[in-house]
Coordinates of C-alpha atoms in Angstrom, one line a residue:
M1 CA -6.9 9.0 30.8
I2 CA -8.1 10.9 27.8
F3 CA -5.3 9.6 25.6
M4 CA -5.9 6.0 26.5
S5 CA -9.5 6.5 25.4
R6 CA -8.2 7.9 22.1
I7 CA -5.9 4.8 21.7
R8 CA -8.9 2.6 22.1
L9 CA -10.8 4.8 19.6
L10 CA -8.0 4.5 17.0
A11 CA -7.7 0.8 17.5
A12 CA -11.4 0.3 17.0
V13 CA -11.2 2.4 13.8
A14 CA -8.2 0.4 12.5
V15 CA -10.0 -2.9 13.0
T16 CA -13.5 -1.8 11.9
L17 CA -13.1 0.6 9.0
I18 CA -15.5 -1.3 6.8
L19 CA -17.8 -3.0 9.3
G20 CA -19.8 -0.2 10.7
L21 CA -20.3 -1.2 14.3
A22 CA -17.4 -3.4 15.7
A23 CA -15.0 -3.6 18.6
F24 CA -11.4 -3.7 19.5
A25 CA -10.1 -5.1 22.8
S26 CA -6.7 -5.8 24.2
P27 CA -5.8 -7.6 27.5
T28 CA -5.4 -4.2 29.2
L29 CA -8.0 -2.0 27.5
A30 CA -11.8 -2.2 27.9
E31 CA -13.8 -3.0 24.9
V32 CA -14.9 0.0 22.9
R33 CA -17.6 0.2 20.2
I34 CA -17.7 2.9 17.5
D35 CA -19.8 3.6 14.5
I36 CA -17.4 4.7 11.7
T37 CA -19.8 4.3 8.8
N38 CA -19.4 8.0 7.9
G39 CA -15.6 7.7 8.0
Q40 CA -15.3 10.8 10.3
M41 CA -12.9 10.9 13.2
R42 CA -10.4 13.4 14.7
P43 CA -6.7 12.6 14.0
L44 CA -4.6 12.1 17.1
P45 CA -2.5 15.2 18.0
I46 CA 1.1 14.0 18.3
A47 CA 4.3 15.9 19.0
I48 CA 7.4 14.6 17.1
P49 CA 10.4 16.8 18.0
D50 CA 13.8 16.4 16.3
F51 CA 15.7 13.4 17.5
A52 CA 18.5 14.8 19.7
G53 CA 22.2 14.4 18.6
S54 CA 25.5 15.1 20.2
S55 CA 27.2 16.4 17.1
G56 CA 26.2 18.5 14.1
Q57 CA 25.9 15.4 11.9
E58 CA 23.8 13.5 14.5
T59 CA 21.6 16.5 15.0
Q60 CA 20.9 16.6 11.2
V61 CA 20.2 12.9 11.1
G62 CA 17.8 13.3 14.0
R63 CA 16.0 16.1 12.3
D64 CA 15.6 14.2 9.1
I65 CA 14.3 11.1 10.9
A66 CA 11.7 13.1 12.8
R67 CA 10.5 14.7 9.6
V68 CA 10.0 11.3 7.9
V69 CA 8.3 9.8 10.9
S70 CA 6.0 12.8 11.1
A71 CA 5.1 12.7 7.3
D72 CA 4.4 8.9 7.5
L73 CA 2.0 9.2 10.4
E74 CA 0.3 12.3 8.9
R75 CA -0.4 10.6 5.6
S76 CA -2.2 7.8 7.4
G77 CA -5.0 10.2 8.4
L78 CA -5.0 8.9 11.9
F79 CA -2.4 11.3 13.3
K80 CA -2.0 15.1 13.3
P81 CA 1.6 16.1 13.9
I82 CA 1.8 19.3 15.8
D83 CA 3.8 22.2 14.2
P84 CA 7.3 22.1 15.7
R85 CA 7.2 25.9 16.1
A86 CA 4.7 25.4 18.9
F87 CA 7.1 23.2 21.0
I88 CA 8.1 24.6 24.3
Q89 CA 10.5 22.0 25.5
T90 CA 13.7 21.5 23.5
P91 CA 14.9 18.1 22.1
A92 CA 18.0 18.2 24.3
S93 CA 16.1 18.8 27.6
L94 CA 13.5 16.2 26.5
Q95 CA 16.2 13.6 26.8
I96 CA 16.3 14.1 30.6
Q97 CA 12.6 13.9 31.2
P98 CA 9.5 15.0 29.3
R99 CA 7.9 18.1 30.9
F100 CA 4.3 17.0 30.3
P101 CA 2.7 20.4 31.2
D102 CA 4.6 21.9 28.3
W103 CA 3.2 19.3 25.9
K104 CA -0.3 19.5 27.4
A105 CA -0.2 23.3 26.9
I106 CA 0.0 22.8 23.1
N107 CA -2.7 20.1 23.1
A108 CA -0.4 17.1 22.3
E109 CA -1.9 13.8 23.3
A110 CA 1.1 11.7 22.3
L111 CA 4.8 12.6 22.4
V112 CA 7.8 10.9 20.6
Q113 CA 11.1 11.3 22.3
G114 CA 14.2 10.3 20.3
K115 CA 17.9 10.3 20.1
A116 CA 20.2 9.7 17.1
E117 CA 23.9 8.5 17.3
I118 CA 26.5 7.6 14.7
G119 CA 28.9 4.9 15.8
P120 CA 32.6 4.5 15.0
D121 CA 31.6 2.2 12.2
G122 CA 29.4 4.9 10.7
R123 CA 26.1 3.0 11.5
I124 CA 23.2 5.1 12.7
R125 CA 21.7 4.1 16.1
V126 CA 18.3 5.5 17.1
E127 CA 16.4 5.2 20.3
F128 CA 12.8 6.4 20.7
R129 CA 10.1 6.4 23.2
L130 CA 6.4 7.0 22.8
W131 CA 4.6 8.8 25.7
D132 CA 0.9 9.2 26.6
V133 CA 0.9 13.0 27.5
M134 CA -2.4 13.1 29.3
S135 CA -1.6 10.3 31.7
E136 CA 2.2 11.0 31.6
A137 CA 2.8 7.3 31.0
Y138 CA 5.4 5.5 28.9
M139 CA 3.9 3.4 26.1
T140 CA 6.6 1.8 24.1
G141 CA 10.2 2.3 22.9
W142 CA 12.7 0.7 20.6
T143 CA 16.4 0.9 19.7
L144 CA 17.2 0.5 16.0
S145 CA 20.3 0.7 13.9
S146 CA 21.0 0.9 10.2
S147 CA 23.7 1.8 7.6
P148 CA 23.8 5.5 6.7
A149 CA 22.2 4.7 3.3
D150 CA 19.2 3.1 5.0
W151 CA 18.3 5.9 7.3
R152 CA 14.9 6.4 5.6
R153 CA 14.0 2.7 6.2
L154 CA 15.0 3.2 9.8
S155 CA 12.6 6.2 10.0
H156 CA 9.8 4.2 8.4
K157 CA 10.3 1.4 11.0
V158 CA 10.0 4.0 13.8
A159 CA 6.7 5.2 12.3
D160 CA 5.5 1.6 11.9
A161 CA 6.2 0.9 15.6
I162 CA 4.2 4.0 16.7
Y163 CA 1.3 3.2 14.3
K164 CA 1.1 -0.3 15.7
R165 CA 1.2 0.7 19.4
V166 CA -1.6 3.3 18.9
T167 CA -3.9 1.5 16.5
G168 CA -3.2 -2.1 17.3
E169 CA -2.6 -2.7 13.5
D170 CA 0.7 -3.4 11.7
G171 CA 2.2 -0.4 10.0
Y172 CA 2.8 -0.2 6.3
F173 CA 5.5 2.5 6.0
D174 CA 8.6 0.3 5.4
T175 CA 7.3 -0.7 1.9
Q176 CA 7.8 0.1 -1.7
I177 CA 5.5 0.8 -4.7
V178 CA 6.3 -0.5 -8.2
Y179 CA 4.3 1.1 -11.0
V180 CA 4.3 1.9 -14.7
A181 CA 5.9 5.3 -15.3
E182 CA 4.4 7.1 -18.3
S183 CA 5.8 9.9 -20.3
G184 CA 5.5 11.4 -23.8
P185 CA 2.4 12.4 -25.9
K186 CA -0.8 10.4 -25.4
N187 CA -0.5 8.7 -28.8
D188 CA 3.1 7.7 -28.2
R189 CA 3.5 7.0 -24.5
K190 CA 6.8 5.6 -23.2
K191 CA 6.0 3.1 -20.4
R192 CA 8.7 2.0 -18.0
L193 CA 8.7 0.0 -14.8
A194 CA 9.7 2.2 -11.8
I195 CA 10.0 1.6 -8.1
M196 CA 10.0 3.9 -5.1
D197 CA 9.4 3.9 -1.4
Q198 CA 5.8 4.3 -0.4
D199 CA 6.4 8.0 0.3
G200 CA 7.8 8.6 -3.2
E201 CA 11.5 8.7 -2.2
N202 CA 14.3 6.6 -3.6
H203 CA 12.7 6.5 -7.0
R204 CA 14.4 4.6 -9.8
F205 CA 13.5 3.2 -13.2
L206 CA 13.8 -0.6 -13.7
T207 CA 13.3 -0.7 -17.5
E208 CA 14.5 1.6 -20.3
G209 CA 11.1 2.2 -22.1
G210 CA 11.9 0.4 -25.3
E211 CA 9.0 -1.9 -24.8
L212 CA 5.5 -1.6 -23.4
V213 CA 5.1 -2.9 -19.8
L214 CA 1.9 -3.4 -17.8
T215 CA 0.6 -4.8 -14.5
P216 CA 3.7 -5.2 -12.3
R217 CA 3.1 -7.3 -9.1
F218 CA 5.5 -8.1 -6.2
S219 CA 6.4 -11.5 -4.9
P220 CA 5.8 -12.2 -1.2
S221 CA 9.5 -11.7 -0.6
A222 CA 9.3 -8.2 -2.2
R223 CA 12.5 -9.1 -4.1
E224 CA 10.9 -10.1 -7.4
I225 CA 8.3 -8.6 -9.7
T226 CA 6.2 -10.3 -12.3
Y227 CA 4.7 -8.2 -15.1
L228 CA 3.6 -8.2 -18.7
S229 CA 5.9 -6.9 -21.4
Y230 CA 5.5 -6.5 -25.2
F231 CA 9.2 -7.5 -25.9
R232 CA 9.7 -7.2 -29.7
G233 CA 5.9 -6.9 -30.1
V234 CA 5.2 -10.3 -28.4
P235 CA 3.2 -10.1 -25.1
R236 CA 4.8 -12.3 -22.4
V237 CA 4.8 -12.5 -18.7
Y238 CA 8.3 -11.9 -17.2
I239 CA 9.9 -12.1 -13.7
F240 CA 12.3 -9.4 -12.7
N241 CA 14.8 -9.9 -9.9
L242 CA 15.3 -6.6 -7.9
D243 CA 18.6 -7.8 -6.5
T244 CA 20.3 -8.9 -9.7
G245 CA 18.4 -6.8 -12.2
R246 CA 17.9 -9.9 -14.4
R247 CA 14.6 -10.9 -16.0
E248 CA 13.3 -14.1 -17.5
A249 CA 10.2 -15.0 -19.4
L250 CA 7.7 -17.2 -17.5
G251 CA 7.4 -19.5 -20.5
N252 CA 7.2 -19.6 -24.3
F253 CA 3.5 -20.0 -24.8
P254 CA 1.7 -20.0 -28.1
G255 CA -0.9 -17.4 -27.0
M256 CA -0.8 -14.0 -25.3
T257 CA -0.2 -14.2 -21.6
F258 CA -1.1 -11.4 -19.2
A259 CA -2.4 -10.4 -15.7
P260 CA 0.2 -12.3 -13.6
R261 CA 0.3 -12.6 -9.8
F262 CA 2.4 -14.6 -7.4
S263 CA 0.9 -17.1 -5.1
P264 CA 1.1 -16.3 -1.3
D265 CA 4.0 -18.7 -0.9
G266 CA 5.8 -17.3 -3.9
N267 CA 6.2 -20.7 -5.6
K268 CA 3.6 -20.2 -8.3
V269 CA 2.4 -17.5 -10.7
I270 CA -1.2 -17.3 -11.8
F271 CA -2.0 -15.6 -15.1
S272 CA -4.4 -15.5 -18.1
M273 CA -3.6 -16.8 -21.5
A274 CA -5.4 -16.1 -24.7
E275 CA -5.2 -19.0 -27.2
D276 CA -7.5 -19.9 -30.2
G277 CA -9.8 -17.0 -29.4
N278 CA -10.4 -18.1 -25.8
T279 CA -8.9 -16.6 -22.6
E280 CA -8.5 -18.9 -19.6
I281 CA -6.7 -18.8 -16.2
Y282 CA -3.5 -20.9 -15.7
E283 CA -1.2 -21.5 -12.8
M284 CA 2.5 -22.2 -13.2
N285 CA 4.8 -23.9 -10.7
L286 CA 8.0 -21.8 -10.7
M287 CA 10.2 -24.8 -9.7
T288 CA 9.1 -27.3 -12.3
R289 CA 7.7 -24.7 -14.9
S290 CA 4.7 -27.0 -15.3
K291 CA 1.4 -25.2 -15.9
V292 CA -2.2 -26.2 -15.0
R293 CA -5.3 -24.8 -16.6
L294 CA -7.8 -23.6 -13.9
T295 CA -10.8 -22.4 -15.9
N296 CA -12.6 -24.0 -18.9
N297 CA -15.2 -21.7 -20.2
P298 CA -16.0 -20.0 -23.6
A299 CA -16.1 -16.6 -21.8
I300 CA -13.1 -14.4 -21.0
D301 CA -11.6 -15.3 -17.6
T302 CA -8.9 -13.0 -16.4
A303 CA -7.3 -10.9 -13.6
P304 CA -7.0 -13.7 -11.0
S305 CA -5.9 -13.0 -7.4
Y306 CA -5.2 -15.5 -4.6
A307 CA -6.7 -15.4 -1.2
P308 CA -3.9 -14.8 1.3
D309 CA -4.2 -18.4 2.6
G310 CA -3.9 -19.7 -1.0
S311 CA -7.1 -21.6 -0.8
Q312 CA -9.2 -19.6 -3.2
I313 CA -8.9 -17.4 -6.3
V314 CA -11.0 -14.4 -7.3
F315 CA -11.2 -13.4 -10.9
E316 CA -13.3 -11.4 -13.4
S317 CA -15.3 -13.1 -16.2
D318 CA -18.1 -12.3 -18.6
R319 CA -19.5 -15.8 -18.4
G320 CA -22.7 -14.5 -17.0
G321 CA -23.2 -12.0 -19.9
G322 CA -21.4 -9.1 -18.3
Q323 CA -18.1 -8.4 -16.6
Q324 CA -18.5 -9.7 -13.0
L325 CA -16.4 -11.2 -10.2
Y326 CA -16.2 -14.9 -9.3
V327 CA -14.5 -17.0 -6.6
M328 CA -13.3 -20.5 -7.1
G329 CA -11.1 -23.0 -5.2
V330 CA -7.4 -22.9 -5.9
G331 CA -7.6 -26.1 -7.9
G332 CA -10.1 -24.5 -10.3
G333 CA -13.5 -26.0 -11.2
G334 CA -16.8 -24.5 -10.1
A335 CA -16.9 -20.8 -9.6
N336 CA -19.4 -18.7 -7.6
R337 CA -20.4 -15.2 -8.7
I338 CA -20.0 -12.6 -5.9
S339 CA -20.7 -9.3 -7.6
F340 CA -24.4 -8.4 -8.1
G341 CA -24.5 -4.6 -8.0
D342 CA -25.2 -2.4 -11.0
G343 CA -22.4 -2.0 -13.4
R344 CA -19.3 -3.9 -14.5
Y345 CA -16.6 -5.2 -12.1
A346 CA -13.0 -5.8 -12.9
T347 CA -9.4 -6.1 -11.5
P348 CA -10.2 -7.8 -8.2
V349 CA -7.5 -8.2 -5.6
W350 CA -7.8 -10.0 -2.3
S351 CA -6.8 -8.1 0.9
P352 CA -3.7 -9.4 2.8
R353 CA -6.1 -9.8 5.8
G354 CA -8.4 -12.0 3.8
D355 CA -11.5 -10.0 4.9
L356 CA -12.1 -7.9 1.7
I357 CA -11.7 -7.9 -2.0
A358 CA -11.0 -4.6 -3.8
F359 CA -12.2 -4.0 -7.3
T360 CA -12.7 -1.5 -10.1
K361 CA -16.3 -0.8 -11.1
Q362 CA -17.7 1.0 -14.1
K363 CA -21.2 2.4 -14.0
G364 CA -22.9 5.2 -15.9
G365 CA -19.8 6.3 -17.6
R366 CA -17.9 6.7 -14.3
F367 CA -15.3 4.5 -12.7
F368 CA -15.0 3.6 -9.0
I369 CA -12.6 1.8 -6.6
G370 CA -14.6 -0.3 -4.1
V371 CA -14.4 -3.2 -1.7
M372 CA -16.7 -6.1 -0.8
R373 CA -16.5 -9.1 1.4
P374 CA -15.4 -12.4 -0.2
D375 CA -19.0 -13.5 -0.3
G376 CA -20.0 -10.3 -2.2
S377 CA -21.7 -8.6 0.8
G378 CA -20.9 -5.2 2.2
E379 CA -20.0 -3.5 -1.1
R380 CA -18.6 0.0 -0.5
L381 CA -17.3 2.5 -3.1
L382 CA -14.3 4.5 -1.9
A383 CA -13.0 6.6 -4.9
E384 CA -14.6 7.8 -8.1
G385 CA -13.4 9.5 -11.3
F386 CA -13.4 9.8 -15.0
L387 CA -11.1 6.8 -15.0
V388 CA -9.9 5.1 -11.8
E389 CA -8.4 1.6 -11.9
G390 CA -6.0 -0.9 -10.5
P391 CA -6.4 -1.1 -6.7
T392 CA -3.6 -2.6 -4.8
W393 CA -3.4 -3.2 -1.0
A394 CA -0.9 -2.0 1.6
P395 CA 0.3 -5.0 3.6
N396 CA -1.8 -4.2 6.6
G397 CA -5.0 -4.3 4.5
R398 CA -6.3 -0.9 5.6
V399 CA -5.0 1.3 2.7
L400 CA -5.3 1.0 -1.0
A401 CA -3.3 2.6 -3.9
F402 CA -4.8 3.1 -7.4
W403 CA -4.4 5.2 -10.4
R404 CA -6.6 8.0 -11.8
D405 CA -6.6 9.3 -15.4
S406 CA -7.9 12.9 -15.5
P407 CA -9.5 14.1 -18.7
S408 CA -7.9 16.9 -20.8
D409 CA -9.8 20.0 -22.0
E410 CA -11.0 20.5 -25.6
R411 CA -7.4 21.5 -26.6
G412 CA -5.9 18.3 -25.0
R413 CA -4.4 20.2 -22.1
G414 CA -4.4 19.2 -18.5
Q415 CA -4.5 15.5 -18.8
S416 CA -2.6 13.5 -16.2
V417 CA -2.3 10.0 -15.0
R418 CA -1.5 9.9 -11.3
L419 CA -1.2 7.5 -8.4
Y420 CA -3.3 7.9 -5.3
T421 CA -3.8 6.2 -1.9
I422 CA -7.1 6.0 0.1
D423 CA -8.0 4.3 3.3
L424 CA -11.1 2.2 4.0
T425 CA -13.0 5.2 5.3
G426 CA -13.0 6.6 1.8
V427 CA -12.1 9.9 3.2
N428 CA -8.3 10.1 3.5
E429 CA -7.3 10.2 -0.2
R430 CA -3.8 11.4 -1.1
V431 CA -1.9 11.8 -4.3
M432 CA 1.5 10.0 -4.6
I433 CA 4.3 12.2 -5.9
T434 CA 6.1 10.7 -8.9
P435 CA 8.5 12.4 -11.3
V436 CA 6.3 11.4 -14.3
D437 CA 2.8 10.2 -14.8
G438 CA 2.1 6.8 -13.2
S439 CA -0.4 3.9 -13.6
D440 CA -0.7 0.2 -12.5
P441 CA 0.7 0.5 -9.0
A442 CA 1.5 -2.5 -6.9
W443 CA 2.2 -2.3 -3.1
S444 CA 5.0 -4.5 -1.7
P445 CA 4.8 -6.5 1.5
L446 CA 6.8 -5.2 4.4
I447 CA 10.5 -5.2 3.3
P448 CA 12.5 -8.0 5.0

């Protein structure tokens, strides 16, 4: 039962990436304890043959789906897809019955068996099964269907199902990233809102670039985005509807508004507003458009983020003499400082799981992406660079995206602003492919 042991290992890692020693247990698996402080583990070897098809078109669809599933799982860092050139059994014969000795011979520990069909209505129908090669046991399987245009989403759903069965955690592949697309010379950058699937596909621009845009954030429904725009030179918070393409200003306030985020129920937006030389945090009810001031301090209070249950808010403030992180109740009032390490802390964002807060830290001329528990304990730094900023969580709370600005040489060459992902081990860092430079990423919830 080697593979079942590996399943328990992966499940423990998924649950305890930040806790050092912890355990994962299910009703059918014994408790396993693992020390992952060093972030080192062997990815699970998995075989993902082309999904079989009865026609040339179905065969191509099956090949494309298998490649997307393989790429999703490989990027997670927990799986190691085996090179298809090593496969002994063909996708067609695999539909009859897996020949497990053939898969053991190439050291596969898991096997994905799939079939793709195109119905009379043109819809794609996919069946897949996940097998434990070592014990020759069936693990899980689904039947999914989609329109031809959504075949990539269907592939991501297959990858999510495999990821969840093996790790015990929800997947995060059927999601999108919205970000600020940057182009042009450094002293005259064009900044546009852009959106893409989490693997960089289906990329499109949402704004034309005639105005500066910053800090886009998804609503819980993943169908709206709130962001800051300097429309006609006036900084305002806007809400953009992805279904209609329409946008509207959050309100016509006398001061500068910025750093917006939706509440967990999507009914409110929290933001900062600078007025009369003072920056405070406000909350607006989107139904009534009434706003409430949540902080009242001569310091700069900004970058608020809700806890996933909506009961608390984390934000950054210099009220203690330096840029630090504070937590307060959702109604405002007293706030408790939670960051006490060396350096300055900024851009906090609460994990969807509620167990961690990600942040940007500046220390000694360097920038870091880190995480800590909501009480400030357990601080860990995951990424470092000349300038790294803007962490955003995948919906399963185990992977972060951020952006990195790389310095140019003495002639101004080589500078780039790129998006990256990193998991909570701090080891699996990946660049996200975008057609232009990118900053200020925001990860969507799972798409409905």
